[in-house]
mmCIF file of C-alpha atoms in Angstrom:
data_model
loop_
_atom_site.group_PDB
_atom_site.id
_atom_site.type_symbol
_atom_site.label_atom_id
_atom_site.label_comp_id
_atom_site.label_asym_id
_atom_site.label_seq_id
_atom_site.Cartn_x
_atom_site.Cartn_y
_atom_site.Cartn_z
ATOM 1 C CA UNK A 12 -1.400 -29.951 -8.178
ATOM 2 C CA UNK A 13 -0.906 -33.168 -10.150
ATOM 3 C CA UNK A 14 2.538 -34.606 -10.921
ATOM 4 C CA UNK A 15 1.707 -34.370 -14.637
ATOM 5 C CA UNK A 16 0.939 -30.658 -14.400
ATOM 6 C CA UNK A 17 4.108 -30.027 -12.398
ATOM 7 C CA UNK A 18 6.091 -31.900 -15.027
ATOM 8 C CA UNK A 19 4.466 -29.899 -17.828
ATOM 9 C CA UNK A 20 5.320 -26.631 -16.085
ATOM 10 C CA UNK A 21 8.921 -27.712 -15.480
ATOM 11 C CA UNK A 22 9.225 -28.534 -19.187
ATOM 12 C CA UNK A 23 7.672 -25.177 -20.031
ATOM 13 C CA UNK A 24 10.103 -23.408 -17.710
ATOM 14 C CA UNK A 25 13.010 -24.983 -19.558
ATOM 15 C CA UNK A 26 11.632 -23.712 -22.860
ATOM 16 C CA UNK A 27 10.992 -20.264 -21.433
ATOM 17 C CA UNK A 28 14.523 -19.940 -20.166
ATOM 18 C CA UNK A 29 15.797 -20.812 -23.613
ATOM 19 C CA UNK A 30 13.601 -18.134 -25.124
ATOM 20 C CA UNK A 31 14.687 -15.589 -22.534
ATOM 21 C CA UNK A 32 18.316 -16.307 -23.358
ATOM 22 C CA UNK A 33 17.649 -15.010 -26.843
ATOM 23 C CA UNK A 34 17.246 -11.651 -25.117
ATOM 24 C CA UNK A 35 14.327 -9.299 -25.359
ATOM 25 C CA UNK A 36 15.185 -6.113 -23.555
ATOM 26 C CA UNK A 37 12.429 -3.890 -22.639
ATOM 27 C CA UNK A 38 9.999 -2.237 -18.884
ATOM 28 C CA UNK A 39 6.552 3.169 -13.817
ATOM 29 C CA UNK A 40 3.576 6.838 -11.084
ATOM 30 C CA UNK A 41 -0.175 7.375 -11.386
ATOM 31 C CA UNK A 42 -3.335 6.670 -13.007
ATOM 32 C CA UNK A 43 -5.737 4.804 -14.403
ATOM 33 C CA UNK A 44 -7.327 2.901 -14.164
ATOM 34 C CA UNK A 45 -5.956 4.260 -13.404
ATOM 35 C CA UNK A 46 -6.193 4.109 -17.673
ATOM 36 C CA UNK A 47 -9.373 3.515 -16.349
ATOM 37 C CA UNK A 48 -10.727 4.876 -13.230
ATOM 38 C CA UNK A 49 -8.204 4.929 -10.485
ATOM 39 C CA UNK A 50 -10.619 5.298 -7.632
ATOM 40 C CA UNK A 51 -8.981 2.781 -5.319
ATOM 41 C CA UNK A 52 -8.863 3.157 -1.576
ATOM 42 C CA UNK A 53 -6.553 0.326 -0.566
ATOM 43 C CA UNK A 54 -5.197 0.781 2.935
ATOM 44 C CA UNK A 55 -1.774 -0.774 2.569
ATOM 45 C CA UNK A 56 -2.027 -2.146 6.129
ATOM 46 C CA UNK A 57 -0.303 -5.427 5.267
ATOM 47 C CA UNK A 58 3.226 -5.717 6.530
ATOM 48 C CA UNK A 59 4.295 -6.081 2.908
ATOM 49 C CA UNK A 60 5.751 -9.530 3.250
ATOM 50 C CA UNK A 61 2.842 -11.534 1.851
ATOM 51 C CA UNK A 62 2.101 -15.061 2.991
ATOM 52 C CA UNK A 63 4.745 -16.775 0.924
ATOM 53 C CA UNK A 64 6.772 -18.255 3.774
ATOM 54 C CA UNK A 65 6.006 -21.709 2.438
ATOM 55 C CA UNK A 66 6.853 -20.677 -1.087
ATOM 56 C CA UNK A 67 10.292 -19.195 -0.855
ATOM 57 C CA UNK A 68 12.600 -19.522 -3.813
ATOM 58 C CA UNK A 69 15.418 -22.008 -3.551
ATOM 59 C CA UNK A 70 18.946 -21.217 -4.656
ATOM 60 C CA UNK A 71 18.219 -21.739 -8.325
ATOM 61 C CA UNK A 72 15.283 -19.340 -8.294
ATOM 62 C CA UNK A 73 12.526 -21.938 -8.616
ATOM 63 C CA UNK A 74 9.512 -21.153 -6.462
ATOM 64 C CA UNK A 75 8.764 -24.656 -5.272
ATOM 65 C CA UNK A 76 6.022 -23.461 -2.949
ATOM 66 C CA UNK A 77 4.544 -21.493 -5.855
ATOM 67 C CA UNK A 78 4.259 -18.339 -3.752
ATOM 68 C CA UNK A 79 0.868 -19.272 -2.332
ATOM 69 C CA UNK A 80 -0.460 -19.581 -5.881
ATOM 70 C CA UNK A 81 -4.023 -20.750 -6.303
ATOM 71 C CA UNK A 82 -5.371 -22.733 -9.253
ATOM 72 C CA UNK A 83 -6.566 -19.476 -10.862
ATOM 73 C CA UNK A 84 -4.451 -16.366 -11.462
ATOM 74 C CA UNK A 85 -6.242 -13.502 -9.715
ATOM 75 C CA UNK A 86 -5.846 -10.384 -11.861
ATOM 76 C CA UNK A 87 -7.132 -7.105 -10.381
ATOM 77 C CA UNK A 88 -7.950 -4.469 -12.982
ATOM 78 C CA UNK A 89 -9.946 -1.274 -12.400
ATOM 79 C CA UNK A 90 -13.338 0.260 -12.997
ATOM 80 C CA UNK A 91 -15.398 -0.879 -15.960
ATOM 81 C CA UNK A 92 -15.563 2.686 -17.295
ATOM 82 C CA UNK A 93 -11.825 2.991 -17.880
ATOM 83 C CA UNK A 94 -9.027 1.240 -19.746
ATOM 84 C CA UNK A 95 -7.634 -1.197 -17.173
ATOM 85 C CA UNK A 96 -10.647 -3.490 -17.158
ATOM 86 C CA UNK A 97 -11.105 -4.112 -20.921
ATOM 87 C CA UNK A 98 -7.348 -4.339 -21.468
ATOM 88 C CA UNK A 99 -7.073 -6.864 -18.643
ATOM 89 C CA UNK A 100 -9.810 -8.858 -20.352
ATOM 90 C CA UNK A 101 -7.673 -9.046 -23.479
ATOM 91 C CA UNK A 102 -4.672 -10.122 -21.398
ATOM 92 C CA UNK A 103 -6.846 -12.826 -19.850
ATOM 93 C CA UNK A 104 -7.641 -14.304 -23.253
ATOM 94 C CA UNK A 105 -4.000 -14.233 -24.331
ATOM 95 C CA UNK A 106 -2.740 -15.851 -21.122
ATOM 96 C CA UNK A 107 -5.351 -18.597 -21.126
ATOM 97 C CA UNK A 108 -4.702 -19.411 -24.786
ATOM 98 C CA UNK A 109 -0.929 -19.541 -24.418
ATOM 99 C CA UNK A 110 -0.300 -20.981 -20.937
ATOM 100 C CA UNK A 111 -1.782 -23.604 -18.642
ATOM 101 C CA UNK A 112 -3.140 -20.966 -16.269
ATOM 102 C CA UNK A 113 -6.765 -19.842 -16.009
ATOM 103 C CA UNK A 114 -7.232 -16.148 -15.169
ATOM 104 C CA UNK A 115 -9.927 -14.360 -13.202
ATOM 105 C CA UNK A 116 -10.129 -10.600 -13.877
ATOM 106 C CA UNK A 117 -11.819 -8.510 -11.169
ATOM 107 C CA UNK A 118 -13.173 -4.978 -11.402
ATOM 108 C CA UNK A 119 -11.632 -2.903 -8.602
ATOM 109 C CA UNK A 120 -10.925 0.645 -7.530
ATOM 110 C CA UNK A 121 -7.609 0.386 -9.406
ATOM 111 C CA UNK A 122 -4.129 1.475 -8.341
ATOM 112 C CA UNK A 123 -4.312 2.212 -4.624
ATOM 113 C CA UNK A 124 -6.681 -0.643 -3.883
ATOM 114 C CA UNK A 125 -4.725 -2.975 -6.123
ATOM 115 C CA UNK A 126 -1.355 -2.500 -4.439
ATOM 116 C CA UNK A 127 -3.028 -3.317 -1.128
ATOM 117 C CA UNK A 128 -4.425 -6.499 -2.653
ATOM 118 C CA UNK A 129 -0.983 -7.493 -3.913
ATOM 119 C CA UNK A 130 0.515 -6.680 -0.542
ATOM 120 C CA UNK A 131 -1.836 -8.973 1.384
ATOM 121 C CA UNK A 132 -1.847 -11.725 -1.252
ATOM 122 C CA UNK A 133 -5.441 -11.246 -2.426
ATOM 123 C CA UNK A 134 -4.211 -10.525 -5.972
ATOM 124 C CA UNK A 135 -1.482 -12.118 -8.086
ATOM 125 C CA UNK A 136 -1.248 -9.481 -10.824
ATOM 126 C CA UNK A 137 -2.714 -5.991 -10.952
ATOM 127 C CA UNK A 138 -2.880 -2.880 -13.077
ATOM 128 C CA UNK A 139 -1.507 0.204 -11.331
ATOM 129 C CA UNK A 140 0.025 3.610 -12.023
ATOM 130 C CA UNK A 141 3.796 3.969 -11.809
ATOM 131 C CA UNK A 142 3.638 6.837 -9.311
ATOM 132 C CA UNK A 143 1.340 4.860 -7.018
ATOM 133 C CA UNK A 144 3.733 1.911 -7.339
ATOM 134 C CA UNK A 145 6.595 4.133 -6.170
ATOM 135 C CA UNK A 146 4.601 5.558 -3.247
ATOM 136 C CA UNK A 147 3.463 2.112 -2.135
ATOM 137 C CA UNK A 148 6.877 0.460 -2.374
ATOM 138 C CA UNK A 149 8.597 3.304 -0.525
ATOM 139 C CA UNK A 150 5.919 4.036 2.071
ATOM 140 C CA UNK A 151 5.374 7.673 1.161
ATOM 141 C CA UNK A 152 3.284 10.089 -0.897
ATOM 142 C CA UNK A 153 -0.122 8.791 0.197
ATOM 143 C CA UNK A 154 -1.560 8.529 3.689
ATOM 144 C CA UNK A 155 -2.400 4.879 2.991
ATOM 145 C CA UNK A 156 1.305 4.069 2.615
ATOM 146 C CA UNK A 157 3.030 6.530 4.984
ATOM 147 C CA UNK A 158 5.468 4.521 7.074
ATOM 148 C CA UNK A 159 3.901 1.255 5.873
ATOM 149 C CA UNK A 160 5.548 0.297 2.555
ATOM 150 C CA UNK A 161 4.243 -2.588 0.453
ATOM 151 C CA UNK A 162 7.588 -4.362 0.521
ATOM 152 C CA UNK A 163 6.577 -7.308 -1.662
ATOM 153 C CA UNK A 164 5.371 -5.134 -4.552
ATOM 154 C CA UNK A 165 7.221 -5.943 -7.781
ATOM 155 C CA UNK A 166 7.005 -4.698 -11.354
ATOM 156 C CA UNK A 167 6.285 -6.684 -14.496
ATOM 157 C CA UNK A 168 5.975 -4.158 -17.343
ATOM 158 C CA UNK A 169 4.958 -0.604 -18.133
ATOM 159 C CA UNK A 170 2.338 -0.264 -20.829
ATOM 160 C CA UNK A 171 1.068 3.146 -21.950
ATOM 161 C CA UNK A 172 0.552 6.752 -20.822
ATOM 162 C CA UNK A 173 -2.221 7.447 -18.309
ATOM 163 C CA UNK A 174 -3.455 10.820 -19.490
ATOM 164 C CA UNK A 175 -4.751 13.520 -17.142
ATOM 165 C CA UNK A 176 -8.147 14.697 -18.450
ATOM 166 C CA UNK A 177 -9.538 17.850 -16.846
ATOM 167 C CA UNK A 178 -13.155 17.779 -17.990
ATOM 168 C CA UNK A 179 -15.005 21.088 -17.888
ATOM 169 C CA UNK A 180 -18.576 22.293 -17.879
ATOM 170 C CA UNK A 181 -18.547 24.808 -20.766
ATOM 171 C CA UNK A 182 -20.806 27.136 -18.774
ATOM 172 C CA UNK A 183 -18.145 27.461 -16.043
ATOM 173 C CA UNK A 184 -15.887 29.598 -18.247
ATOM 174 C CA UNK A 185 -12.671 27.849 -17.165
ATOM 175 C CA UNK A 186 -9.628 28.599 -19.309
ATOM 176 C CA UNK A 187 -6.810 27.700 -16.917
ATOM 177 C CA UNK A 188 -6.226 25.676 -13.777
ATOM 178 C CA UNK A 189 -6.177 28.835 -11.676
ATOM 179 C CA UNK A 190 -9.745 29.556 -12.823
ATOM 180 C CA UNK A 191 -10.885 26.578 -10.732
ATOM 181 C CA UNK A 192 -10.500 28.626 -7.557
ATOM 182 C CA UNK A 193 -13.836 28.715 -5.742
ATOM 183 C CA UNK A 194 -15.388 26.136 -8.083
ATOM 184 C CA UNK A 195 -16.774 22.637 -7.576
ATOM 185 C CA UNK A 196 -14.072 20.182 -8.651
ATOM 186 C CA UNK A 197 -14.300 16.380 -8.648
ATOM 187 C CA UNK A 198 -10.746 15.149 -8.046
ATOM 188 C CA UNK A 199 -11.568 11.428 -8.175
ATOM 189 C CA UNK A 200 -12.364 8.898 -5.483
ATOM 190 C CA UNK A 201 -11.060 9.693 -2.015
ATOM 191 C CA UNK A 202 -7.564 8.248 -1.605
ATOM 192 C CA UNK A 203 -7.249 7.294 -5.253
ATOM 193 C CA UNK A 204 -4.368 7.847 -7.641
ATOM 194 C CA UNK A 205 -6.575 10.228 -9.599
ATOM 195 C CA UNK A 206 -7.077 12.381 -6.502
ATOM 196 C CA UNK A 207 -3.345 12.392 -5.817
ATOM 197 C CA UNK A 208 -2.594 13.527 -9.371
ATOM 198 C CA UNK A 209 -5.329 16.158 -9.350
ATOM 199 C CA UNK A 210 -4.191 17.728 -6.088
ATOM 200 C CA UNK A 211 -0.533 17.654 -7.191
ATOM 201 C CA UNK A 212 -1.344 19.412 -10.442
ATOM 202 C CA UNK A 213 -3.678 21.989 -8.897
ATOM 203 C CA UNK A 214 -1.118 22.947 -6.267
ATOM 204 C CA UNK A 215 1.999 22.908 -8.429
ATOM 205 C CA UNK A 216 0.517 24.554 -11.530
ATOM 206 C CA UNK A 217 -2.050 26.903 -9.963
ATOM 207 C CA UNK A 218 -1.151 27.198 -6.288
ATOM 208 C CA UNK A 219 -4.555 25.809 -5.279
ATOM 209 C CA UNK A 220 -5.158 23.636 -2.226
ATOM 210 C CA UNK A 221 -8.379 21.999 -1.059
ATOM 211 C CA UNK A 222 -9.143 25.193 0.888
ATOM 212 C CA UNK A 223 -9.424 27.045 -2.423
ATOM 213 C CA UNK A 224 -12.170 24.999 -4.109
ATOM 214 C CA UNK A 225 -15.124 22.750 -3.298
ATOM 215 C CA UNK A 226 -13.668 19.261 -3.625
ATOM 216 C CA UNK A 227 -15.967 16.416 -4.682
ATOM 217 C CA UNK A 228 -14.881 12.753 -4.650
ATOM 218 C CA UNK A 229 -16.445 9.987 -6.753
ATOM 219 C CA UNK A 230 -15.394 7.440 -9.373
ATOM 220 C CA UNK A 231 -15.168 8.318 -13.072
ATOM 221 C CA UNK A 232 -18.683 7.318 -14.025
ATOM 222 C CA UNK A 233 -20.264 9.318 -11.203
ATOM 223 C CA UNK A 234 -18.004 12.266 -11.972
ATOM 224 C CA UNK A 235 -19.203 12.220 -15.561
ATOM 225 C CA UNK A 236 -22.802 12.188 -14.351
ATOM 226 C CA UNK A 237 -22.106 15.127 -12.044
ATOM 227 C CA UNK A 238 -20.627 17.067 -14.934
ATOM 228 C CA UNK A 239 -23.575 16.252 -17.166
ATOM 229 C CA UNK A 240 -26.060 17.299 -14.486
ATOM 230 C CA UNK A 241 -24.228 20.535 -13.706
ATOM 231 C CA UNK A 242 -23.306 19.448 -10.177
ATOM 232 C CA UNK A 243 -19.586 20.142 -10.678
ATOM 233 C CA UNK A 244 -17.648 22.615 -12.783
ATOM 234 C CA UNK A 245 -14.692 20.341 -13.477
ATOM 235 C CA UNK A 246 -13.718 16.702 -13.046
ATOM 236 C CA UNK A 247 -10.336 14.980 -13.214
ATOM 237 C CA UNK A 248 -10.196 11.671 -15.049
ATOM 238 C CA UNK A 249 -6.928 9.752 -15.392
ATOM 239 C CA UNK A 250 -6.679 7.087 -18.032
ATOM 240 C CA UNK A 251 -5.294 6.090 -21.386
ATOM 241 C CA UNK A 252 -7.313 7.816 -24.068
ATOM 242 C CA UNK A 253 -9.932 7.120 -25.135
ATOM 243 C CA UNK A 254 -11.400 6.617 -21.646
ATOM 244 C CA UNK A 255 -14.797 4.909 -21.827
ATOM 245 C CA UNK A 256 -16.480 7.207 -19.310
ATOM 246 C CA UNK A 257 -15.273 10.284 -21.225
ATOM 247 C CA UNK A 258 -16.370 8.837 -24.564
ATOM 248 C CA UNK A 259 -19.827 8.211 -23.146
ATOM 249 C CA UNK A 260 -20.375 11.666 -21.711
ATOM 250 C CA UNK A 261 -18.998 13.309 -24.864
ATOM 251 C CA UNK A 262 -21.694 11.620 -26.946
ATOM 252 C CA UNK A 263 -24.540 12.969 -24.829
ATOM 253 C CA UNK A 264 -23.266 16.191 -23.252
ATOM 254 C CA UNK A 265 -21.411 19.302 -24.353
ATOM 255 C CA UNK A 266 -18.123 18.948 -22.513
ATOM 256 C CA UNK A 267 -14.689 20.532 -22.789
ATOM 257 C CA UNK A 268 -11.208 19.290 -21.854
ATOM 258 C CA UNK A 269 -8.794 21.849 -20.434
ATOM 259 C CA UNK A 270 -5.880 22.642 -22.723
ATOM 260 C CA UNK A 271 -3.019 23.075 -20.258
ATOM 261 C CA UNK A 272 -0.528 25.835 -20.965
ATOM 262 C CA UNK A 273 3.184 25.172 -21.392
ATOM 263 C CA UNK A 274 3.775 26.874 -18.037
ATOM 264 C CA UNK A 275 1.223 24.651 -16.265
ATOM 265 C CA UNK A 276 2.720 21.487 -17.712
ATOM 266 C CA UNK A 277 6.242 22.590 -16.825
ATOM 267 C CA UNK A 278 5.174 23.300 -13.248
ATOM 268 C CA UNK A 279 3.624 19.834 -12.940
ATOM 269 C CA UNK A 280 6.763 18.173 -14.317
ATOM 270 C CA UNK A 281 9.015 20.185 -12.017
ATOM 271 C CA UNK A 282 6.972 19.121 -8.999
ATOM 272 C CA UNK A 283 6.763 15.388 -9.781
ATOM 273 C CA UNK A 284 9.220 13.537 -12.008
ATOM 274 C CA UNK A 285 6.668 10.920 -13.081
ATOM 275 C CA UNK A 286 4.602 13.471 -15.032
ATOM 276 C CA UNK A 287 5.347 13.772 -18.744
ATOM 277 C CA UNK A 288 3.898 15.993 -21.459
ATOM 278 C CA UNK A 289 1.040 14.372 -23.334
ATOM 279 C CA UNK A 290 -1.507 15.316 -25.982
ATOM 280 C CA UNK A 291 -5.049 14.081 -26.573
ATOM 281 C CA UNK A 292 -5.460 14.113 -30.363
ATOM 282 C CA UNK A 293 -8.298 16.027 -31.956
ATOM 283 C CA UNK A 294 -11.283 13.780 -32.603
ATOM 284 C CA UNK A 295 -10.514 11.368 -29.770
ATOM 285 C CA UNK A 296 -13.799 12.420 -28.180
ATOM 286 C CA UNK A 297 -16.958 13.832 -29.718
ATOM 287 C CA UNK A 298 -16.899 17.610 -29.827
ATOM 288 C CA UNK A 299 -13.149 17.820 -29.164
ATOM 289 C CA UNK A 300 -11.956 19.153 -32.508
ATOM 290 C CA UNK A 301 -8.458 20.329 -31.578
ATOM 291 C CA UNK A 302 -5.474 18.702 -29.906
ATOM 292 C CA UNK A 303 -5.527 19.054 -26.115
ATOM 293 C CA UNK A 304 -2.221 19.534 -24.280
ATOM 294 C CA UNK A 305 -1.939 17.898 -20.869
ATOM 295 C CA UNK A 306 0.340 15.614 -18.834
ATOM 296 C CA UNK A 307 0.370 11.896 -18.098
ATOM 297 C CA UNK A 308 1.795 9.115 -15.955
ATOM 298 C CA UNK A 309 2.318 5.435 -16.882
ATOM 299 C CA UNK A 310 0.093 2.390 -16.554
ATOM 300 C CA UNK A 311 1.890 -0.793 -15.553
ATOM 301 C CA UNK A 312 1.432 -4.441 -14.584
ATOM 302 C CA UNK A 313 2.595 -5.369 -11.092
ATOM 303 C CA UNK A 314 2.785 -8.573 -9.086
ATOM 304 C CA UNK A 315 4.005 -9.707 -5.660
ATOM 305 C CA UNK A 316 7.532 -10.857 -4.855
ATOM 306 C CA UNK A 317 6.597 -14.285 -3.470
ATOM 307 C CA UNK A 318 4.463 -15.254 -6.471
ATOM 308 C CA UNK A 319 5.915 -18.011 -8.643
ATOM 309 C CA UNK A 320 8.731 -16.743 -10.861
ATOM 310 C CA UNK A 321 7.888 -19.436 -13.407
ATOM 311 C CA UNK A 322 4.285 -18.257 -13.626
ATOM 312 C CA UNK A 323 5.268 -14.597 -13.913
ATOM 313 C CA UNK A 324 7.720 -15.475 -16.663
ATOM 314 C CA UNK A 325 5.117 -17.508 -18.538
ATOM 315 C CA UNK A 326 2.487 -14.754 -18.246
ATOM 316 C CA UNK A 327 4.943 -12.070 -19.339
ATOM 317 C CA UNK A 328 6.054 -14.127 -22.316
ATOM 318 C CA UNK A 329 2.476 -14.872 -23.329
ATOM 319 C CA UNK A 330 1.508 -11.199 -23.338
ATOM 320 C CA UNK A 331 4.543 -9.780 -25.102
ATOM 321 C CA UNK A 332 4.791 -12.556 -27.683
ATOM 322 C CA UNK A 333 1.148 -12.041 -28.670
ATOM 323 C CA UNK A 334 0.738 -8.281 -28.775
ATOM 324 C CA UNK A 335 -0.888 -8.609 -32.189
ATOM 325 C CA UNK A 336 -3.986 -9.885 -30.402
ATOM 326 C CA UNK A 337 -4.517 -6.621 -28.547
ATOM 327 C CA UNK A 338 -6.989 -4.023 -29.759
ATOM 328 C CA UNK A 339 -6.351 -1.499 -26.956
ATOM 329 C CA UNK A 340 -3.293 0.796 -26.716
ATOM 330 C CA UNK A 341 -1.584 -1.031 -29.559
ATOM 331 C CA UNK A 342 0.541 2.009 -30.470
ATOM 332 C CA UNK A 343 2.130 2.069 -27.020
ATOM 333 C CA UNK A 344 2.511 -1.474 -25.669
ATOM 334 C CA UNK A 345 5.790 -3.005 -26.860
ATOM 335 C CA UNK A 346 8.514 -5.216 -25.423
ATOM 336 C CA UNK A 347 11.101 -2.540 -26.215
ATOM 337 C CA UNK A 348 9.334 0.074 -24.070
ATOM 338 C CA UNK A 349 8.133 -2.281 -21.332
ATOM 339 C CA UNK A 350 10.710 -1.068 -18.803
ATOM 340 C CA UNK A 351 10.390 2.651 -19.566
ATOM 341 C CA UNK A 352 9.359 4.421 -16.393
ATOM 342 C CA UNK A 353 9.509 1.301 -14.227
ATOM 343 C CA UNK A 354 9.502 2.813 -10.735
ATOM 344 C CA UNK A 355 9.983 -0.316 -8.579
ATOM 345 C CA UNK A 356 12.083 -3.490 -8.585
ATOM 346 C CA UNK A 357 11.359 -5.966 -11.362
ATOM 347 C CA UNK A 358 9.995 -9.383 -10.405
ATOM 348 C CA UNK A 359 12.412 -12.259 -11.028
ATOM 349 C CA UNK A 360 10.068 -13.879 -13.553
ATOM 350 C CA UNK A 361 9.709 -10.680 -15.598
ATOM 351 C CA UNK A 362 13.458 -10.127 -15.409
ATOM 352 C CA UNK A 363 14.047 -13.590 -16.866
ATOM 353 C CA UNK A 364 11.938 -12.722 -19.909
ATOM 354 C CA UNK A 365 13.110 -9.173 -20.581
ATOM 355 C CA UNK A 366 16.763 -9.584 -19.654
#
C-alpha cells in the first residue's frame, strides 16, 4: 500500500471519528439469503482465530496490519435467486462511490457457508442470518459448528426480516404444518440456515421430524422447479419478501403460501427466541391475494474480528449515510434499527460508527 493511500486513510479515519462522536445509535438468527437462498454448507472447521496475527490492533485500536486485508474487499452474499445478492450489489456501489475501497461481491450458499468464509479469512464481509450467527459464534445449534465456534465472527448491522415462506402445491391439499406428514418437503440445501429453520418449525409447531416426511434438499431455484414440476408437495424458502425465486415461480405456476395459525407461530416463537411474527402482504406475489401470516428471522452484515477497524467503520458509514440509494428493503434498513436483534459481539469499527 502506498504512503499516500495510507495517509489518505488516516485522514479519513480522523474525519470518521469526528462523525461517530456526533452519535448515531442503532444494530441478529436465520435466513436468507438467507433473504435470498440460504443454502450454505460451510463447515466451520477453522479454529476461529483468523490469520490476523500480523494485523493485531495496537492500544489505540488502529489495525496497523490491516487484519490481513487485501486490495479488494471480499463481500460474500448468497444465491442469485434471493435478496442477499442484489442487495449486496447495491452496497458495493455505495461503498465504492463513498470510500477508497473496491468491492468484489460473490454469489455463495449464504449464511452457513459465509460464516465459514469469515472464520478462515476468505471473506471480509458477509450476509448471514442472526440465528446462524449465534450458532456459529457459540459453537452450537448446527452440526457444522458443534464444539467448533467461529470465534472471530463479529457483527456489523442487522437489516431486515428474513421471512419463512412455506410454498405449497395446491393439489397437495395442505392447510397446516401438520398436514405435511407423509409428504415430500424440500427444507432447503443440506446444512443450510433454511433447513435449520424448516426443521425447527416443523418439530415445534407440528411435532414432525424427518422420520415423518420425505425430506428433499436443494437450493431455492431448484426447489421452485420441483414445486412447479410436481416433484414436491411443499418447499421452505427463507428470505426478505419479495424473494426472486418465489416471484418467478408465481408468474408461471399456480402456487400457494401456507398461512400459519396463531398457535403454530406461537409454538415456533416459544421454541426459538430469534423467530418473530411476520406477514407477507397480499399482492407481494402473483396469485397471493390475501395477507399470509408466518414467522421470520433477521438478515445481517457480519465481518471478522481481525479485519481493519478503520475499514469496517468506513464501510458502515458509507452504507448508513447513503440509504437513499437503496432500492431493496428500504422500509426496513435504518441506522436506528441496525442493532435490533444483533446476536453476536459488534465489531470495533461498527461500534465506532453506531456508538
